[in-house]
Coordinates of C-alpha atoms in Angstrom, one line a residue:
Chain I
X4 CA 26.8 -4.1 -25.1
X5 CA 24.1 -6.3 -26.2
X6 CA 24.5 -8.1 -23.1
X7 CA 24.2 -5.5 -20.7
X8 CA 21.1 -6.1 -18.1
X9 CA 18.2 -3.9 -18.2
X10 CA 17.4 -2.0 -15.3
X11 CA 14.3 -0.1 -14.8
X12 CA 14.7 2.8 -12.4
X13 CA 11.6 4.5 -10.6
X14 CA 11.2 6.5 -7.4
X15 CA 8.3 8.5 -5.8
X16 CA 10.0 12.1 -5.2
X17 CA 9.5 12.8 -8.8
X18 CA 11.8 12.7 -11.7
X19 CA 13.7 16.0 -10.7
X20 CA 14.6 14.7 -7.4
X21 CA 18.2 14.6 -6.7
X22 CA 18.2 11.1 -5.3
X23 CA 17.0 9.5 -8.6
X24 CA 19.7 11.5 -10.4
X25 CA 22.4 9.9 -7.8
X26 CA 20.7 6.6 -8.5
X27 CA 21.4 6.8 -12.1
X28 CA 24.8 7.9 -11.8
X29 CA 25.5 4.8 -9.6
X30 CA 23.6 2.4 -11.7
X31 CA 24.6 3.8 -15.1
X32 CA 28.0 1.5 -15.4
X33 CA 26.2 -1.6 -14.4
X34 CA 23.2 -1.8 -17.2
X35 CA 21.0 -0.2 -19.8
X36 CA 18.9 2.2 -17.8
X37 CA 15.2 3.2 -18.1
X38 CA 13.7 5.5 -15.8
X39 CA 9.9 5.8 -15.4
X40 CA 9.2 8.3 -12.8
X41 CA 6.4 10.6 -11.6
X42 CA 6.1 13.9 -12.9
X43 CA 5.5 15.5 -9.3
X44 CA 6.3 14.5 -5.8
X45 CA 4.7 11.3 -4.8
X46 CA 5.7 10.4 -1.2
X47 CA 3.2 8.4 0.9
X48 CA 1.5 7.2 -2.3
X49 CA 2.0 3.4 -1.3
X50 CA 0.9 1.0 -4.1
X51 CA -1.9 3.3 -5.2
X52 CA -3.0 3.5 -8.9
X53 CA -4.7 6.3 -11.0
X54 CA -8.1 5.1 -11.9
X55 CA -10.0 8.3 -12.5
X56 CA -7.5 10.4 -14.7
X57 CA -5.8 9.2 -18.1
X58 CA -2.1 9.2 -18.1
X59 CA 0.3 11.0 -20.2
X60 CA 3.9 10.2 -21.0
X61 CA 6.8 12.6 -21.9
X62 CA 10.0 11.3 -23.2
X63 CA 12.8 13.8 -21.6
X64 CA 16.6 14.2 -22.7
X65 CA 18.5 11.2 -21.5
X66 CA 20.6 11.7 -18.5
X67 CA 24.0 9.4 -18.3
X68 CA 22.9 7.6 -20.9
X69 CA 19.4 6.8 -19.3
X70 CA 16.1 6.8 -21.0
X71 CA 14.0 9.1 -19.2
X72 CA 10.1 9.0 -19.1
X73 CA 7.9 11.3 -17.0
X74 CA 4.6 10.4 -16.3
X75 CA 1.9 12.4 -14.5
X76 CA 1.2 9.2 -12.2
X77 CA 1.9 7.5 -9.1
X78 CA 5.3 5.6 -8.4
X79 CA 3.3 2.2 -9.4
X80 CA 1.4 3.8 -12.3
X81 CA 4.9 4.6 -13.6
X82 CA 6.4 1.0 -13.2
X83 CA 3.3 -0.5 -14.7
X84 CA 3.4 1.9 -17.8
X85 CA 7.1 1.2 -17.9
X86 CA 6.7 -2.7 -18.2
X87 CA 3.9 -2.6 -20.7
X88 CA 4.5 0.3 -23.0
X89 CA 7.8 1.6 -22.6
X90 CA 10.6 -1.0 -22.4
X91 CA 12.0 -3.1 -25.1
X92 CA 11.8 -6.0 -23.1
X93 CA 11.4 -7.3 -19.6
X94 CA 13.8 -5.9 -17.3
X95 CA 16.5 -7.8 -15.4
X96 CA 16.3 -5.7 -12.3
X97 CA 14.0 -2.8 -11.0
X98 CA 15.5 -0.3 -8.8
X99 CA 13.6 2.3 -7.0
X100 CA 15.0 5.7 -5.0
X101 CA 17.0 6.9 -3.6
X102 CA 14.4 8.3 -1.4
X103 CA 14.7 11.4 0.4
X104 CA 14.2 9.9 4.0
X105 CA 13.4 6.8 5.7
X106 CA 11.3 4.0 4.9
X107 CA 12.2 2.0 7.7
X108 CA 9.9 0.2 10.3
X109 CA 6.3 -0.2 9.4
X110 CA 6.7 3.0 7.3
X111 CA 7.1 0.6 4.4
X112 CA 3.6 0.1 4.1
X113 CA 2.9 4.0 3.1
X114 CA 6.0 4.3 0.9
X115 CA 5.8 4.9 -2.8
X116 CA 9.2 3.9 -3.4
X117 CA 8.5 0.2 -1.8
X118 CA 5.2 0.3 -4.1
X119 CA 7.6 0.5 -7.0
X120 CA 9.5 -2.5 -5.5
X121 CA 6.4 -4.7 -4.4
X122 CA 5.1 -4.3 -8.1
X123 CA 8.3 -5.4 -9.7
X124 CA 8.2 -8.2 -7.4
X125 CA 4.9 -9.2 -8.0
X126 CA 5.9 -9.2 -11.8
X127 CA 8.7 -11.8 -11.1
X128 CA 11.5 -9.3 -11.4
X129 CA 14.2 -8.8 -8.8
X130 CA 13.6 -5.4 -7.1
X131 CA 15.2 -3.4 -4.7
X132 CA 14.4 0.0 -2.9
X133 CA 17.0 2.6 -1.7
X134 CA 16.3 4.9 1.0
X135 CA 18.5 7.7 2.6
X136 CA 17.7 8.8 6.2
X137 CA 17.9 12.5 5.3
X138 CA 14.9 14.6 4.1
X139 CA 16.8 17.6 3.2
X140 CA 16.8 18.9 -0.4
X141 CA 20.7 19.3 -0.3
X142 CA 21.1 15.7 1.2
X143 CA 24.5 14.3 0.3
X144 CA 24.1 10.7 -1.6
X145 CA 27.5 10.3 -2.4
X146 CA 27.9 7.8 0.7
X147 CA 25.2 5.6 -0.6
X148 CA 27.3 4.9 -3.6
X149 CA 29.3 1.7 -2.5
X150 CA 26.1 0.3 -0.7
X151 CA 24.0 0.7 -4.0
X152 CA 26.8 -0.9 -6.0
X153 CA 27.3 -4.0 -3.6
X154 CA 23.8 -4.8 -3.4
X155 CA 22.6 -4.2 -6.8
X156 CA 25.8 -6.3 -8.3
X157 CA 24.8 -9.1 -5.9
X158 CA 21.1 -9.2 -7.2
X159 CA 22.1 -9.0 -10.5
X160 CA 24.8 -12.0 -10.3
X161 CA 22.6 -14.0 -7.9
X162 CA 19.0 -13.0 -8.1
X163 CA 16.6 -12.9 -5.2
X164 CA 14.6 -15.7 -3.5
X165 CA 11.0 -16.2 -5.2
X166 CA 8.6 -13.6 -4.2
X167 CA 11.2 -11.6 -2.0
X168 CA 12.5 -8.1 -2.6
X169 CA 14.7 -5.8 -0.8
X170 CA 14.1 -2.6 1.4
X171 CA 17.4 -0.8 1.6
X172 CA 17.9 2.0 4.4
X173 CA 21.1 3.9 4.6
X174 CA 22.0 6.3 7.6
X175 CA 22.8 9.9 6.9
X176 CA 26.4 10.8 7.0
X177 CA 29.5 9.4 5.6
X178 CA 30.3 7.1 8.3
X179 CA 28.4 3.9 7.3
X180 CA 29.5 0.8 9.4
X181 CA 28.4 -1.8 7.1
X182 CA 25.1 -3.5 5.7
X183 CA 23.1 -5.7 8.2
X184 CA 20.2 -8.1 6.9
X185 CA 17.3 -7.7 9.3
X186 CA 13.6 -7.6 10.0
X187 CA 11.6 -4.3 10.2
X188 CA 11.0 -2.9 13.5
X189 CA 7.4 -2.6 14.8
X190 CA 6.7 1.0 15.3
X191 CA 4.0 3.5 15.5
X192 CA 3.1 6.9 14.4
X193 CA 1.8 9.5 17.1
X194 CA -0.3 11.6 14.7
X195 CA -1.5 15.1 15.5
X196 CA -3.9 16.6 13.0
X197 CA -3.0 20.5 13.3
X198 CA -6.2 22.4 12.9
X199 CA -6.0 25.8 11.2
X200 CA -9.0 28.3 9.9
X201 CA -9.0 29.5 6.3
X202 CA -9.6 32.9 5.3
X203 CA -13.3 32.0 5.2
X204 CA -13.8 30.5 8.7
X205 CA -13.5 26.9 7.8
X206 CA -11.4 24.4 9.8
X207 CA -8.8 22.6 7.7
X208 CA -6.1 20.3 9.1
X209 CA -2.5 19.1 8.2
X210 CA -1.3 15.7 9.1
X211 CA 2.0 15.9 11.4
X212 CA 3.3 13.6 13.9
X213 CA 6.2 11.5 15.3
X214 CA 7.1 7.9 14.6
X215 CA 8.7 5.7 17.4
X216 CA 10.1 2.2 17.8
X217 CA 7.8 0.1 19.7
X218 CA 10.3 -2.3 20.7
X219 CA 13.6 -0.3 21.2
X220 CA 15.1 -3.1 23.0
X221 CA 15.0 -5.5 20.1
X222 CA 18.6 -5.9 18.7
X223 CA 17.5 -7.2 15.3
X224 CA 15.6 -4.7 13.5
X225 CA 16.3 -2.3 11.1
X226 CA 15.7 0.9 13.2
X227 CA 18.3 -0.8 15.6
X228 CA 20.8 -1.2 13.1
X229 CA 20.2 2.3 11.5
X230 CA 20.5 3.9 15.0
X231 CA 24.0 2.1 15.1
X232 CA 25.3 3.4 11.8
X233 CA 24.6 0.4 9.8
X234 CA 22.9 0.2 6.5
X235 CA 19.7 -2.1 6.9
X236 CA 18.6 -4.6 4.4
X237 CA 15.1 -6.1 5.1
X238 CA 13.9 -8.8 2.5
X239 CA 9.9 -8.2 1.9
X240 CA 7.5 -10.2 0.4
X241 CA 4.1 -8.5 -1.2
X242 CA 2.0 -11.4 0.1
X243 CA 0.8 -10.4 3.6
X244 CA -1.1 -13.5 4.4
X245 CA -0.4 -14.6 8.1
X246 CA 0.0 -18.4 7.5
X247 CA 0.4 -19.3 11.1
X248 CA -2.9 -17.7 12.1
X249 CA -4.9 -19.8 9.6
X250 CA -5.5 -22.8 11.9
X251 CA -6.7 -20.8 14.9
X252 CA -9.4 -18.7 12.9
X253 CA -10.4 -21.6 11.0
X254 CA -11.4 -23.2 14.3
X255 CA -13.5 -20.2 15.3
X256 CA -15.4 -19.5 11.8
Chain U
X21 CA -25.8 1.1 26.3
X22 CA -22.7 2.7 27.7
X23 CA -21.1 -0.9 27.4
X24 CA -21.7 -0.9 23.7
X25 CA -18.4 -1.6 21.8
X26 CA -17.3 1.4 19.6
X27 CA -16.9 0.7 16.0
X28 CA -15.2 2.8 13.4
X29 CA -16.4 2.2 10.0
X30 CA -14.6 3.0 6.8
X31 CA -14.3 2.5 3.0
X32 CA -12.7 3.4 -0.3
X33 CA -15.7 3.9 -2.4
X34 CA -16.9 7.1 -0.4
X35 CA -19.3 7.8 2.0
X36 CA -22.1 7.6 -0.5
X37 CA -21.5 3.9 -1.5
X38 CA -24.4 1.4 -1.2
X39 CA -21.9 -0.8 0.2
X40 CA -21.1 1.3 3.3
X41 CA -24.7 1.9 3.8
X42 CA -25.2 -1.8 4.0
X43 CA -22.5 -2.3 6.4
X44 CA -23.8 0.1 8.8
X45 CA -27.3 -1.3 8.7
X46 CA -25.7 -4.8 9.5
X47 CA -23.4 -3.3 12.4
X48 CA -26.0 -0.7 13.8
X49 CA -27.4 -3.4 16.4
X50 CA -23.8 -4.5 17.3
X51 CA -22.2 -1.1 18.7
X52 CA -22.0 2.5 18.8
X53 CA -20.8 3.3 15.2
X54 CA -18.7 6.1 13.9
X55 CA -18.3 6.4 10.2
X56 CA -15.2 8.1 8.8
X57 CA -15.4 8.0 4.9
X58 CA -13.8 9.6 1.7
X59 CA -15.9 12.3 0.2
X60 CA -15.0 10.9 -3.4
X61 CA -14.4 7.5 -4.9
X62 CA -10.9 6.4 -3.6
X63 CA -10.4 2.8 -5.2
X64 CA -6.8 1.5 -5.4
X65 CA -5.5 4.0 -3.1
X66 CA -3.5 1.4 -1.1
X67 CA -2.3 2.7 2.2
X68 CA -1.7 6.3 0.6
X69 CA -1.8 9.5 2.7
X70 CA -2.5 13.0 1.5
X71 CA 0.6 15.1 2.4
X72 CA 0.1 18.3 -0.2
X73 CA -3.5 19.3 0.5
X74 CA -4.8 20.2 3.9
X75 CA -7.8 18.0 5.1
X76 CA -11.4 19.0 5.6
X77 CA -14.0 17.2 8.0
X78 CA -17.8 17.6 7.3
X79 CA -20.3 15.9 9.9
X80 CA -23.4 14.8 7.9
X81 CA -26.8 13.7 9.2
X82 CA -26.9 10.4 11.0
X83 CA -27.5 7.2 9.5
X84 CA -29.1 4.3 11.3
X85 CA -27.6 5.9 14.5
X86 CA -24.2 6.2 13.0
X87 CA -22.2 9.3 13.5
X88 CA -21.1 10.2 9.6
X89 CA -17.8 12.1 9.2
X90 CA -17.2 13.3 5.6
X91 CA -13.1 13.7 4.8
X92 CA -11.8 14.8 1.5
X93 CA -8.7 12.4 1.7
X94 CA -8.0 8.7 1.3
X95 CA -9.3 6.1 3.0
X96 CA -6.1 6.0 5.2
X97 CA -6.6 9.6 6.0
X98 CA -10.1 8.9 7.0
X99 CA -9.1 6.0 9.6
X100 CA -6.0 8.6 11.2
X101 CA -8.5 11.5 11.5
X102 CA -10.9 9.6 13.1
X103 CA -8.3 7.8 15.8
X104 CA -6.9 11.0 16.5
X105 CA -9.7 13.6 16.3
X106 CA -13.2 12.0 15.7
X107 CA -13.5 9.4 18.6
X108 CA -14.5 9.7 22.1
X109 CA -11.9 7.0 23.0
X110 CA -10.0 4.2 21.3
X111 CA -12.5 2.1 19.4
X112 CA -12.9 -1.9 20.1
X113 CA -13.1 -2.6 16.2
X114 CA -12.5 -1.2 12.8
X115 CA -14.6 -2.4 9.9
X116 CA -13.9 -1.4 6.3
X117 CA -16.4 -2.0 3.3
X118 CA -18.5 -3.4 2.0
X119 CA -16.3 -3.0 -1.1
X120 CA -18.1 -2.8 -4.5
X121 CA -15.7 -5.6 -6.2
X122 CA -13.1 -8.0 -5.0
X123 CA -10.0 -7.6 -3.0
X124 CA -8.4 -11.0 -3.3
X125 CA -5.5 -12.9 -4.3
X126 CA -2.6 -10.2 -4.6
X127 CA -5.0 -7.3 -4.8
X128 CA -4.9 -6.7 -1.5
X129 CA -1.8 -4.5 -2.0
X130 CA -3.8 -1.8 -4.1
X131 CA -6.8 -1.9 -1.9
X132 CA -7.9 1.3 -0.2
X133 CA -10.2 -0.9 2.1
X134 CA -7.3 -3.1 3.3
X135 CA -5.5 0.1 3.6
X136 CA -8.2 1.2 6.2
X137 CA -7.9 -2.3 7.9
X138 CA -3.9 -2.3 8.1
X139 CA -4.0 1.0 9.3
X140 CA -6.2 -0.2 12.2
X141 CA -3.8 -3.2 12.7
X142 CA -0.9 -1.2 12.9
X143 CA -2.7 0.8 15.8
X144 CA -3.3 -2.6 17.6
X145 CA -7.1 -2.3 17.0
X146 CA -8.9 -5.6 15.7
X147 CA -9.9 -4.8 11.9
X148 CA -11.8 -6.5 9.3
X149 CA -12.2 -5.7 5.6
X150 CA -15.2 -7.1 3.7
X151 CA -15.7 -7.1 0.2
X152 CA -18.3 -8.4 -2.3
X153 CA -17.4 -9.7 -5.7
X154 CA -20.0 -7.7 -7.5
X155 CA -18.7 -4.3 -9.0
X156 CA -22.2 -3.3 -10.3
X157 CA -23.7 -0.1 -8.4
X158 CA -27.0 -2.1 -7.9
X159 CA -25.2 -4.9 -6.4
X160 CA -27.3 -6.8 -3.8
X161 CA -25.3 -6.7 -0.5
X162 CA -28.3 -8.4 1.6
X163 CA -26.6 -12.1 1.5
X164 CA -23.4 -10.4 2.9
X165 CA -25.2 -10.0 6.5
X166 CA -24.8 -13.3 8.0
X167 CA -21.1 -13.1 7.0
X168 CA -20.5 -9.7 8.3
X169 CA -22.6 -10.7 11.6
X170 CA -20.8 -13.8 12.3
X171 CA -17.2 -12.8 11.7
X172 CA -17.8 -9.1 13.4
X173 CA -19.3 -11.0 16.5
X174 CA -16.5 -13.3 16.7
X175 CA -13.8 -10.8 16.5
X176 CA -15.7 -8.6 19.1
X177 CA -15.9 -11.5 21.4
X178 CA -12.5 -13.4 20.8
X179 CA -10.2 -10.6 19.3
X180 CA -7.5 -11.3 16.6
X181 CA -4.1 -12.7 17.2
X182 CA -1.5 -9.8 17.7
X183 CA -0.6 -7.8 14.6
X184 CA -3.2 -9.9 12.5
X185 CA -6.4 -8.5 10.8
X186 CA -9.2 -10.0 8.5
X187 CA -9.5 -9.8 4.4
X188 CA -13.1 -11.0 4.0
X189 CA -14.3 -11.6 0.4
X190 CA -18.0 -12.9 -0.5
X191 CA -19.1 -14.1 -3.7
X192 CA -21.7 -12.4 -5.6
X193 CA -25.3 -14.1 -5.2
X194 CA -27.1 -15.6 -2.6
X195 CA -26.1 -19.2 -2.4
X196 CA -22.9 -18.6 -0.5
X197 CA -21.7 -22.1 0.8
X198 CA -20.0 -21.1 4.0
X199 CA -16.6 -19.5 5.2
X200 CA -13.1 -20.8 4.6
X201 CA -10.4 -19.4 6.4
X202 CA -7.4 -19.7 3.8
X203 CA -4.1 -17.7 2.2
X204 CA -4.4 -15.3 -0.4
X205 CA -3.8 -16.8 -3.8
X206 CA -0.9 -15.7 -6.1
X207 CA -2.1 -14.0 -9.3
X208 CA -0.8 -11.6 -11.8
X209 CA -2.4 -8.7 -13.7
X210 CA -2.0 -8.7 -17.6
X211 CA -2.2 -4.9 -17.8
X212 CA -3.1 -3.2 -21.3
X213 CA -2.8 0.6 -21.3
X214 CA -5.4 1.8 -24.0
X215 CA -3.9 4.9 -26.0
X216 CA -6.2 7.5 -27.2
X217 CA -5.7 10.7 -28.6
X218 CA -7.2 14.1 -27.3
X219 CA -8.6 16.9 -29.2
X220 CA -5.4 18.6 -29.3
X221 CA -3.5 15.6 -31.0
X222 CA -1.7 14.2 -27.5
X223 CA -1.7 10.8 -26.6
X224 CA -3.0 9.6 -23.1
X225 CA -3.5 6.3 -21.7
X226 CA -6.0 4.4 -19.7
X227 CA -5.0 1.4 -17.5
X228 CA -7.1 -1.6 -18.2
X229 CA -6.3 -5.4 -17.8
X230 CA -7.3 -8.7 -16.4
X231 CA -6.4 -10.6 -13.5
X232 CA -5.4 -14.2 -13.4
X233 CA -4.7 -16.8 -10.7
X234 CA -1.1 -18.1 -11.4
X235 CA -1.7 -21.1 -9.2
X236 CA -5.1 -22.2 -10.5
X237 CA -4.6 -25.9 -9.2
X238 CA -4.1 -24.8 -5.7
X239 CA -7.1 -25.8 -3.5
X240 CA -6.1 -23.8 -0.3
X241 CA -6.4 -20.3 -1.4
X242 CA -8.7 -17.2 -1.5
X243 CA -9.4 -17.4 -5.5
X244 CA -10.3 -21.3 -5.3
X245 CA -12.8 -21.0 -2.5
X246 CA -14.5 -17.7 -3.9
X247 CA -14.7 -19.6 -7.5
X248 CA -16.5 -22.8 -5.5
X249 CA -19.0 -20.3 -3.7
X250 CA -17.3 -19.8 -0.3
X251 CA -16.7 -16.6 1.6
X252 CA -12.9 -16.5 2.1
X253 CA -11.4 -15.3 5.3
X254 CA -7.4 -14.4 4.9
X255 CA -5.7 -13.4 8.1
X256 CA -3.0 -10.6 7.1
X257 CA -0.1 -9.0 8.6
X258 CA 0.9 -5.2 7.9
X259 CA 4.5 -6.5 8.3
X260 CA 5.8 -7.7 5.0
X261 CA 9.3 -8.9 6.4
X262 CA 10.4 -12.2 4.8
X263 CA 11.8 -13.7 7.9
X264 CA 12.8 -16.7 6.1
X265 CA 15.1 -15.0 3.5
X266 CA 17.1 -13.2 6.1
X267 CA 19.8 -16.0 6.6
X268 CA 20.5 -16.6 2.9
X269 CA 20.9 -12.9 1.8
X270 CA 23.0 -12.1 5.3
X271 CA 25.4 -14.9 4.0
X272 CA 25.8 -12.9 0.6
X273 CA 25.9 -9.4 1.5

């Protein structure tokens, strides 16, 4: 029992999210779980931190043996708080999710789920994010179980390369064809800001839009494999330096 | 006059920030400026988006000829709103800053300033972020002028490599030794959460901490050059895929 790995679990959909509960159920047999999750929905919070308001921590009832901490902050606030204040020691693994909806292509940059994962990676802890391509509140997470188990067990046993973390996306439905390790597709949002008028005659805007793969003919990307029924695993680095551009720019500046 | 480039300017310190005003002053002779900036301080907002509240746009008085738009959102909300609703056409350049404080080392991931820059880069527009290593409200931005001018002029004339944007940090003081194109240092935050008790007896926490360079002996990093009096230019990519880790992980999963 004392030798069980400590796994820190987080998410961005909030501590009440069904995807988080499913993740806890899948991981409970694999380690001693600590959950640090936002009090409210925190989608598209990226790696943002709360600087202007103080944070509060509430211990909730355990769930499936997991110690549950609710924090009124962003996903990354929760991770930092857990690492610094809540855990008995440095965790062996950080897992975020299961996100209600895709974090594929270039959307990683907006993702609060991946914010947690990059935070773990920056702290030198093996970290994995899981997302299901199903936004519905009643999404069925059960088919994610073997994917979550296989990848988590592999990372607990073998670790990850230095400064590398994993972004896993899982197609909706039960007919998952397998796992493909690949790169993130390049894509773009076509945004629309829907304009409305409030009861006082002032305009306001809601962001809407659609995401499209700008390299639909590439057969080595996460979007390609997800469209073809596979779970995608994209190894990621927090460091965004474009090493191959240094020499050219140095010759100009 | 009609041939002047259109430059979109943003920041994360808010539309009233002195660093933004200085940037507008430096760029005004170089193009037709549109400013889309947050109504309030938005430090450490990373690439986060506002999903739960509607956005409002207020046109303020022009400043140095620049059209000023104040938006009640995050830095990236402002950029998206400008690209989709406020500009007469696609801009030739996006510039963010001048940030009050460093965005060096691994702190790029938390930066709202660099959120704007990555957003521009994802849209295929040459984008540059400028930060001054001086957090003080009365920081002197005047010494940044030749750096901003040189780099902006170069990018307007020559563009940037595909999917690459620039993160520029400038040391405080007037004795800037030159410009170095380099990689981001790896570093780590030692966080402390300062615990206090409110008048009602409940605990709350403020995040504090200190950042340290975990590779102080490396002489090719932004933190090294900044410590030695140079402005640092780190070429960055929004895509965080660790291409070199794909083969190894594919052999395991």
